[in-house]
Amino acid sequence: MRILVIGTGGREHAIVWKVVQSSLVEKVYCIPGNPGISEIAECPNVSLEGDFNHVADFAENHQITLTIVGPEVPLAKGLVNVFQARGLRVFGPTQQAAVIEASKDFAKDLMVKNSIPTADYRTFVDADAAINYVKTVNQPVFVKADGLAAGKGAISGRTVEEAVAAIKRILVHNDFGVSGQKVVIEELMIGEEASFTVLTDGDYCLPLVTAQDHKMSHDGDQGDNTGGMGAYSPAPVITKSIEKEVMDTIVYPTICAMKAAGREFKGVLYVGLMITQTGPKVVEFNARFGDPETQVILPRLTSDLVPLLNACVDGNLNLCTAEWTSEAAVCTIMASGGYPGDYETGKVIHGVDDADALNDVVVFHAGTKLISDKIVTDGGRVLGVTAIGTDIESSINLAYQGVSKISFEQAHYRSDIGYHAINRE
Ligand code: AMP
Ligand code: GLY
């Protein structure tokens, strides 16, 4: 088989890393890829701008058997629709289905109409009406831009003042551009978060192993919301009985509701969960693999990923099983100092090969670039150092051993990835 992966981040590096291990696969391409991906796959110079027909041309001309879409933006812009219309096999939801991530208002409405547990909410387009609402409820809330915002569009409003400031950022100052044409205001949920991911062919859902992300920029969950500063798997907060509850009360009702709405969802459904005292509730849906969750989930998959993705496309996922190691995986993100705010790029990165050379450590590239044979920083999240070990503690130690080999100016990483799991023990 010939595989094309779409995307450029650590998640896509992990997908390519797993796919190249498949005995079914003879050639892997990645568009646009990154310097880490280009060591194991070919990254042709094809742009993701425009209507995706030139990407489909590439897939046709290179006899690609399956295209796997990593990030949310091409899904939301309809890459899958373009490929399907041209008879090309592609893994991921259509634009109509990807709206479950691309519009929080859509996702909340779907949940409420189908009694899927989530925080109470209201949606506003008018800033004054939104401000009146938060003044009236006078309780801690979360204020969110409706559309895609790279994981940075949810703002905590612990006080009325904070909530009003967040509403103004989104609806008045347009900090999130067109993604902020509506604002979703949610009740604050209390509990521990976890990431639950399933593959689905539109009917059957196959759960992957659980993970937990660390969204805040600094140790102790302080600082600002980011795309994710690290992750570990498994997430012990999701017990077997909670997993069953999530499948029965969230995953299957969501997949059924999407189908009933004429938006059949095929691909990866990522459920961001809050495990509250009254059970698991949905924080958000994503229409794709999590980042950095994928960097800890796929290293634990001992069976082949490719047949599972094919089965999602072909509609026979019910015939498949996935095998997992009981070992734990931890990924620490090394970011540019200042992320998720302003940061500088172009800093030379040292030591990636030394970290990669450690047994059971793999360094996934995210925001990196090659300039005259030197790898330099080129984004907020730069690298993800993943380690796999017998238990969470040994994986944490190994991941930080990997991190200690790598350096670049103004590098920033959290030193407490995995601590929720350790605190439980
Ligand atoms: P989102 O972009 O919707 O996933 O939100 C980003 C992060 O904000 C989540 O991972 C949570 O940590 C936090 N968050 C969002 N909504 C809520 C909520 N209703 N209650 C508590 N925390 C929330
Ligand atoms: N790590 C959270 C996400 O992928 O959205």
Coordinates of C-alpha atoms and ligand atoms in Angstrom, one line a residue:
M1 CA 0.0 0.0 0.0
R2 CA 1.0 3.6 -0.6
I3 CA 0.0 6.0 2.2
L4 CA -0.2 9.8 2.3
V5 CA -0.4 11.5 5.6
I6 CA -1.6 15.1 5.8
G7 CA -0.2 17.4 8.4
T8 CA 3.0 18.8 9.9
G9 CA 2.9 18.3 13.7
G10 CA 4.0 15.9 16.4
R11 CA 0.8 13.9 15.9
E12 CA 1.5 13.4 12.2
H13 CA 5.1 12.4 13.0
A14 CA 3.7 9.7 15.4
I15 CA 1.2 8.6 12.7
V16 CA 3.9 8.3 10.1
W17 CA 6.2 6.6 12.6
K18 CA 3.5 3.9 13.2
V19 CA 2.5 3.5 9.6
V20 CA 6.0 2.9 8.3
Q21 CA 6.2 -0.1 10.7
S22 CA 3.3 -1.8 8.8
S23 CA 4.2 -4.8 6.7
L24 CA 1.4 -3.8 4.4
V25 CA 3.0 -0.5 3.5
E26 CA 5.6 0.0 0.8
K27 CA 5.8 3.8 0.6
V28 CA 4.7 6.7 2.8
Y29 CA 4.4 10.4 1.9
C30 CA 3.6 13.3 4.1
I31 CA 2.3 16.7 3.1
P32 CA 3.8 19.0 4.2
G33 CA 5.6 17.0 6.9
N34 CA 8.6 18.3 9.0
P35 CA 12.3 17.5 9.3
G36 CA 11.6 14.5 11.6
I37 CA 9.0 13.1 9.3
S38 CA 11.3 13.5 6.3
E39 CA 13.8 11.1 7.9
I40 CA 11.3 8.2 7.6
A41 CA 8.9 9.3 4.8
E42 CA 9.0 11.5 1.6
C43 CA 7.7 15.0 2.1
P44 CA 6.8 16.4 -1.4
N45 CA 6.6 20.1 -1.9
V46 CA 2.8 20.3 -2.3
S47 CA 0.9 23.1 -0.6
L48 CA -2.2 22.6 1.5
E49 CA -3.6 26.0 0.4
G50 CA -6.5 26.3 -1.9
D51 CA -9.3 23.8 -2.6
F52 CA -7.2 20.6 -2.2
N53 CA -7.6 19.4 -5.8
H54 CA -3.9 19.7 -6.3
V55 CA -3.4 17.4 -3.2
A56 CA -5.9 15.0 -4.8
D57 CA -3.9 15.2 -8.0
F58 CA -0.8 14.2 -6.1
A59 CA -2.7 11.2 -4.5
E60 CA -4.0 10.1 -7.9
N61 CA -0.6 10.5 -9.7
H62 CA 1.2 8.6 -7.0
Q63 CA -1.4 5.8 -6.7
I64 CA -2.0 6.5 -3.0
T65 CA -4.1 3.7 -1.5
L66 CA -5.1 5.6 1.6
T67 CA -4.8 9.2 2.7
I68 CA -4.8 9.9 6.4
V69 CA -5.8 13.4 7.5
G70 CA -4.1 14.6 10.8
P71 CA -5.2 18.1 11.6
E72 CA -8.6 19.7 12.0
V73 CA -8.2 22.6 9.6
P74 CA -8.1 20.6 6.3
L75 CA -11.0 18.4 7.7
A76 CA -13.1 21.5 8.4
K77 CA -12.3 22.9 5.0
G78 CA -13.5 19.7 3.3
L79 CA -10.4 17.9 2.1
V80 CA -12.2 14.6 2.7
N81 CA -15.1 15.7 0.5
V82 CA -12.7 16.6 -2.4
F83 CA -11.0 13.2 -2.2
Q84 CA -14.2 11.3 -1.9
A85 CA -15.7 13.2 -4.9
R86 CA -12.7 12.0 -6.9
G87 CA -13.0 8.4 -5.8
L88 CA -9.9 8.5 -3.6
R89 CA -9.7 6.5 -0.3
V90 CA -9.4 8.9 2.6
F91 CA -9.5 8.4 6.4
G92 CA -11.3 11.2 8.2
P93 CA -14.7 12.9 8.6
T94 CA -16.3 15.0 5.9
Q95 CA -16.7 18.7 6.4
Q96 CA -20.3 18.2 7.4
A97 CA -19.2 15.7 10.2
A98 CA -16.0 17.6 11.2
V99 CA -18.3 20.5 12.3
I100 CA -18.5 18.6 15.6
E101 CA -15.1 20.1 16.3
A102 CA -15.2 23.2 14.1
S103 CA -18.3 24.7 15.9
K104 CA -18.7 24.4 19.6
D105 CA -22.2 25.7 19.3
F106 CA -23.1 22.8 16.9
A107 CA -21.5 20.3 19.3
K108 CA -23.3 21.6 22.4
D109 CA -26.6 21.7 20.5
L110 CA -26.2 18.1 19.4
M111 CA -25.3 17.1 23.0
V112 CA -28.3 18.8 24.6
K113 CA -30.8 17.5 22.0
N114 CA -29.5 13.9 22.5
S115 CA -29.1 14.0 26.3
I116 CA -25.3 13.6 26.1
P117 CA -23.8 14.7 29.4
T118 CA -22.0 18.1 29.2
A119 CA -21.8 21.5 30.9
D120 CA -24.9 23.8 30.6
Y121 CA -24.3 26.5 28.1
R122 CA -25.6 29.5 26.2
T123 CA -24.5 30.9 22.8
F124 CA -24.3 34.6 21.9
V125 CA -23.4 36.7 18.9
D126 CA -24.1 40.0 20.7
A127 CA -21.5 41.1 23.3
D128 CA -24.0 43.1 25.4
A129 CA -26.3 40.2 25.7
A130 CA -23.4 37.9 26.6
I131 CA -22.2 40.4 29.2
N132 CA -25.7 40.7 30.7
Y133 CA -25.9 36.9 30.9
V134 CA -22.6 36.5 32.8
K135 CA -23.6 39.3 35.2
T136 CA -26.9 37.6 35.8
V137 CA -25.6 34.1 36.5
N138 CA -22.7 35.6 38.5
Q139 CA -20.8 32.2 38.7
P140 CA -17.5 30.9 37.3
V141 CA -17.9 30.1 33.6
F142 CA -15.8 29.1 30.6
V143 CA -16.0 31.5 27.7
K144 CA -15.2 30.0 24.3
A145 CA -14.8 31.1 20.7
D146 CA -17.2 29.0 18.6
G147 CA -14.8 28.0 15.9
L148 CA -11.3 26.5 15.6
A149 CA -8.6 28.3 17.7
A150 CA -5.7 25.8 18.0
G151 CA -6.7 24.8 21.5
K152 CA -6.5 28.4 22.7
G153 CA -10.1 29.6 22.3
A154 CA -11.4 28.6 25.8
I155 CA -10.9 31.3 28.4
S156 CA -11.6 30.8 32.1
G157 CA -14.0 33.4 33.6
R158 CA -13.7 32.8 37.3
T159 CA -15.1 36.2 38.1
V160 CA -17.6 38.4 36.2
E161 CA -14.8 40.7 35.3
E162 CA -12.7 37.9 33.7
A163 CA -15.7 36.6 31.8
V164 CA -16.6 40.1 30.5
A165 CA -13.0 40.5 29.4
A166 CA -13.1 37.2 27.6
I167 CA -16.3 38.0 25.9
K168 CA -14.8 41.3 24.7
R169 CA -11.7 39.6 23.4
I170 CA -13.8 37.2 21.3
L171 CA -16.8 39.3 20.2
V172 CA -15.4 42.9 20.2
H173 CA -11.7 42.8 19.7
N174 CA -12.0 39.8 17.3
D175 CA -8.9 38.1 18.8
F176 CA -10.0 34.8 17.2
G177 CA -11.1 36.3 13.8
V178 CA -14.0 34.5 12.2
S179 CA -13.8 31.7 14.8
G180 CA -15.0 34.3 17.3
Q181 CA -18.3 35.3 15.5
K182 CA -20.2 33.5 18.2
V183 CA -19.3 33.0 21.9
V184 CA -20.2 29.9 23.9
I185 CA -20.5 30.4 27.6
E186 CA -20.4 27.3 29.7
E187 CA -21.0 26.4 33.3
L188 CA -17.7 25.4 35.0
M189 CA -17.2 21.7 35.5
I190 CA -15.2 20.4 38.4
G191 CA -13.2 17.1 38.1
E192 CA -10.2 15.5 36.5
E193 CA -9.9 15.6 32.7
A194 CA -9.0 12.8 30.4
S195 CA -8.9 12.1 26.7
F196 CA -10.9 9.3 25.2
T197 CA -10.5 8.4 21.6
V198 CA -12.3 6.0 19.3
L199 CA -12.0 4.9 15.7
T200 CA -15.3 4.7 14.0
D201 CA -16.7 3.6 10.6
G202 CA -19.9 5.6 11.2
D203 CA -21.6 2.7 13.1
Y204 CA -19.1 0.7 15.1
C205 CA -16.7 2.4 17.5
L206 CA -13.4 0.9 18.6
P207 CA -12.0 2.5 21.7
L208 CA -8.2 3.3 21.8
V209 CA -6.3 3.3 25.1
T210 CA -6.9 6.3 27.3
A211 CA -4.6 9.3 27.8
Q212 CA -4.4 12.5 29.7
D213 CA -3.2 15.8 28.3
H214 CA -1.6 18.7 30.3
K215 CA -3.2 21.8 28.7
M216 CA -1.8 24.5 30.9
S217 CA 1.5 26.1 30.0
H218 CA 3.2 25.8 33.4
D219 CA 3.7 23.3 36.2
G220 CA 0.9 22.6 38.6
D221 CA -1.6 23.5 35.8
Q222 CA -0.8 27.1 36.1
G223 CA -0.4 29.6 33.2
D224 CA -2.4 29.7 30.0
N225 CA -4.3 27.1 28.0
T226 CA -2.1 25.6 25.2
G227 CA -2.6 23.0 22.5
G228 CA -1.1 20.5 25.1
M229 CA 2.2 20.5 27.0
G230 CA 2.5 16.7 27.4
A231 CA 0.5 13.6 27.8
Y232 CA 0.6 10.1 29.3
S233 CA -1.3 6.9 28.7
P234 CA -3.1 5.1 30.3
A235 CA -5.1 7.6 32.3
P236 CA -6.1 5.7 35.5
V237 CA -9.0 8.1 36.1
I238 CA -10.8 6.3 33.3
T239 CA -11.6 2.9 35.0
K240 CA -13.2 0.1 33.0
S241 CA -16.7 1.1 34.3
I242 CA -16.2 4.7 33.4
E243 CA -15.1 3.6 29.9
K244 CA -18.3 1.6 29.5
E245 CA -20.3 4.6 30.7
V246 CA -18.5 6.8 28.2
M247 CA -19.2 4.4 25.3
D248 CA -22.9 4.0 26.3
T249 CA -23.8 7.6 27.2
I250 CA -21.4 9.6 25.0
V251 CA -19.7 7.8 22.1
Y252 CA -22.5 5.8 20.6
P253 CA -25.3 8.4 21.2
T254 CA -23.0 10.9 19.4
I255 CA -22.2 8.7 16.4
C256 CA -25.9 7.8 16.1
A257 CA -27.0 11.4 16.3
M258 CA -24.5 12.5 13.7
K259 CA -25.8 9.8 11.3
A260 CA -29.4 10.8 12.0
A261 CA -28.5 14.4 11.2
G262 CA -27.2 13.3 7.8
R263 CA -23.6 13.9 9.0
E264 CA -22.2 10.4 9.2
F265 CA -19.0 10.5 11.2
K266 CA -16.1 8.3 10.1
G267 CA -12.6 8.6 11.4
V268 CA -11.4 9.5 14.8
L269 CA -13.7 10.9 17.4
Y270 CA -11.8 12.4 20.3
V271 CA -13.8 13.0 23.4
G272 CA -12.3 15.5 25.9
L273 CA -13.8 14.4 29.2
M274 CA -14.3 15.8 32.6
I275 CA -14.7 13.0 35.2
T276 CA -17.1 14.8 37.6
Q277 CA -18.7 13.6 40.8
T278 CA -21.8 12.8 38.8
G279 CA -20.0 10.9 36.1
P280 CA -18.1 11.7 32.8
K281 CA -19.1 14.8 30.9
V282 CA -17.9 16.1 27.5
V283 CA -15.6 19.1 27.5
E284 CA -15.1 19.1 23.8
F285 CA -15.2 16.8 20.7
N286 CA -12.4 16.7 18.2
A287 CA -12.7 15.2 14.8
R288 CA -9.2 13.8 14.7
F289 CA -6.4 12.3 16.8
G290 CA -5.3 14.4 19.8
D291 CA -2.0 16.1 19.9
P292 CA 0.0 15.2 22.0
E293 CA -2.2 12.2 23.0
T294 CA -1.3 10.4 19.7
Q295 CA 2.4 10.5 20.7
V296 CA 1.5 8.3 23.7
I297 CA -1.3 6.2 22.3
L298 CA 0.3 4.9 19.1
P299 CA 3.5 3.8 20.8
R300 CA 1.3 1.5 22.9
L301 CA -0.4 -0.1 19.9
T302 CA 1.4 -3.4 19.3
S303 CA -0.8 -4.4 16.3
D304 CA -0.9 -2.7 12.9
L305 CA -2.7 0.6 12.6
V306 CA -3.3 0.5 8.9
P307 CA -5.9 -2.3 8.8
L308 CA -7.9 -0.4 11.4
L309 CA -7.9 2.9 9.4
N310 CA -8.8 0.9 6.3
A311 CA -11.7 -0.7 8.1
C312 CA -13.1 2.7 9.1
V313 CA -13.1 3.7 5.4
D314 CA -14.6 0.4 4.3
G315 CA -17.3 0.1 7.0
N316 CA -16.1 -3.1 8.6
L317 CA -14.4 -2.0 11.8
N318 CA -16.6 -4.4 13.8
L319 CA -14.3 -7.2 12.4
C320 CA -11.2 -5.6 13.8
T321 CA -9.4 -5.7 17.1
A322 CA -6.5 -3.6 18.4
E323 CA -3.7 -5.0 20.6
W324 CA -1.9 -2.8 23.2
T325 CA 1.0 -3.1 25.5
S326 CA 0.3 -2.8 29.2
E327 CA 3.4 -0.5 29.5
A328 CA 2.9 3.2 30.0
A329 CA 3.9 6.0 27.7
V330 CA 4.7 9.6 28.6
C331 CA 5.3 12.5 26.2
T332 CA 6.9 15.8 27.3
I333 CA 6.5 18.8 24.9
M334 CA 9.5 21.1 24.5
A335 CA 8.1 24.5 23.5
S336 CA 9.4 27.9 22.5
G337 CA 9.7 30.2 25.5
G338 CA 6.6 32.5 25.4
Y339 CA 4.2 29.9 23.9
P340 CA 1.1 30.1 23.8
G341 CA 1.8 33.8 23.5
D342 CA 4.5 35.4 21.3
Y343 CA 7.7 33.5 20.9
E344 CA 10.8 33.7 18.7
T345 CA 11.7 31.0 16.1
G346 CA 14.9 30.0 14.4
K347 CA 16.8 28.8 17.5
V348 CA 19.2 25.9 16.7
I349 CA 18.2 22.7 18.4
H350 CA 20.9 20.4 19.8
G351 CA 20.8 16.8 21.0
V352 CA 17.8 15.3 19.3
D353 CA 19.8 12.3 18.0
D354 CA 21.2 11.7 21.5
A355 CA 17.7 11.6 23.0
D356 CA 16.5 9.4 20.1
A357 CA 19.3 7.0 20.7
L358 CA 18.1 6.2 24.2
N359 CA 16.2 2.8 24.4
D360 CA 12.5 3.2 24.4
V361 CA 12.6 7.0 23.7
V362 CA 11.4 8.6 20.4
V363 CA 11.5 12.3 19.7
F364 CA 8.6 13.5 17.6
H365 CA 9.1 16.7 15.7
A366 CA 6.4 19.4 15.7
G367 CA 7.5 23.0 15.0
T368 CA 10.9 22.4 13.5
K369 CA 12.6 23.4 10.3
L370 CA 15.8 22.5 8.5
I371 CA 18.1 25.5 7.7
S372 CA 21.4 24.6 6.0
D373 CA 21.5 21.2 7.7
K374 CA 20.6 22.5 11.1
I375 CA 17.3 21.8 12.8
V376 CA 15.9 25.0 14.2
T377 CA 12.7 25.9 16.1
D378 CA 9.8 26.9 13.9
G379 CA 6.7 26.9 16.1
G380 CA 5.2 27.0 19.6
R381 CA 5.4 23.4 20.3
V382 CA 8.7 22.3 19.0
L383 CA 9.4 18.6 20.0
G384 CA 7.6 15.8 21.8
V385 CA 9.9 13.5 23.7
T386 CA 8.0 10.2 24.2
A387 CA 9.2 7.3 26.4
I388 CA 7.7 4.0 27.1
G389 CA 8.3 2.0 30.3
T390 CA 7.0 -0.7 32.6
D391 CA 5.0 1.9 34.6
I392 CA 4.2 5.6 34.5
E393 CA 7.0 6.5 36.9
S394 CA 9.7 4.8 34.8
S395 CA 8.3 6.4 31.6
I396 CA 8.3 9.8 33.3
N397 CA 12.0 9.4 34.3
L398 CA 13.0 8.2 30.9
A399 CA 11.1 11.0 29.0
Y400 CA 12.9 13.6 31.2
Q401 CA 16.2 11.8 30.5
G402 CA 15.5 12.4 26.9
V403 CA 14.5 16.0 27.5
S404 CA 17.8 16.6 29.3
K405 CA 19.8 15.7 26.2
I406 CA 18.0 18.4 24.1
S407 CA 18.7 22.1 24.2
F408 CA 17.7 25.2 22.4
E409 CA 17.6 28.9 23.5
Q410 CA 14.5 29.7 25.5
A411 CA 13.3 26.1 25.6
H412 CA 10.3 25.7 27.9
Y413 CA 8.8 22.5 29.1
R414 CA 6.7 21.4 32.1
S415 CA 8.6 19.3 34.7
D416 CA 5.5 17.6 36.1
I417 CA 4.0 15.6 33.1
G418 CA 2.3 12.5 34.5
Y419 CA 2.0 13.8 38.0
H420 CA -1.8 13.3 38.2
A421 CA -1.2 9.6 37.7
I422 CA 1.6 9.5 40.3
N423 CA -0.5 11.4 42.8
R424 CA -3.2 8.7 42.5
E425 CA -0.9 5.9 43.3
Ligands
AMP1 P1 -11.8 23.3 25.0 O1 -11.1 24.1 24.0 O2 -13.3 23.4 24.9 O3 -11.4 21.9 25.0 O4 -11.3 23.8 26.4 C1 -10.0 23.9 26.7 C2 -9.8 23.5 28.2 O5 -10.5 24.4 29.0 C3 -10.3 22.2 28.6 O6 -9.4 21.1 28.4 C4 -10.5 22.4 30.1 O7 -9.3 22.3 30.8 C5 -11.0 23.8 30.1 N1 -12.5 23.8 30.1 C6 -13.2 24.0 29.0 N2 -14.5 24.0 29.3 C7 -14.6 23.8 30.6 C8 -15.7 23.7 31.5 N3 -17.0 23.9 31.1 N4 -15.5 23.5 32.8 C9 -14.2 23.3 33.2 N5 -13.1 23.4 32.4 C10 -13.3 23.7 31.1
GLY2 N1 -4.5 17.8 23.1 C1 -5.8 18.3 22.8 C2 -6.1 18.3 21.5 O1 -5.6 17.6 20.6 O2 -7.1 19.0 21.1

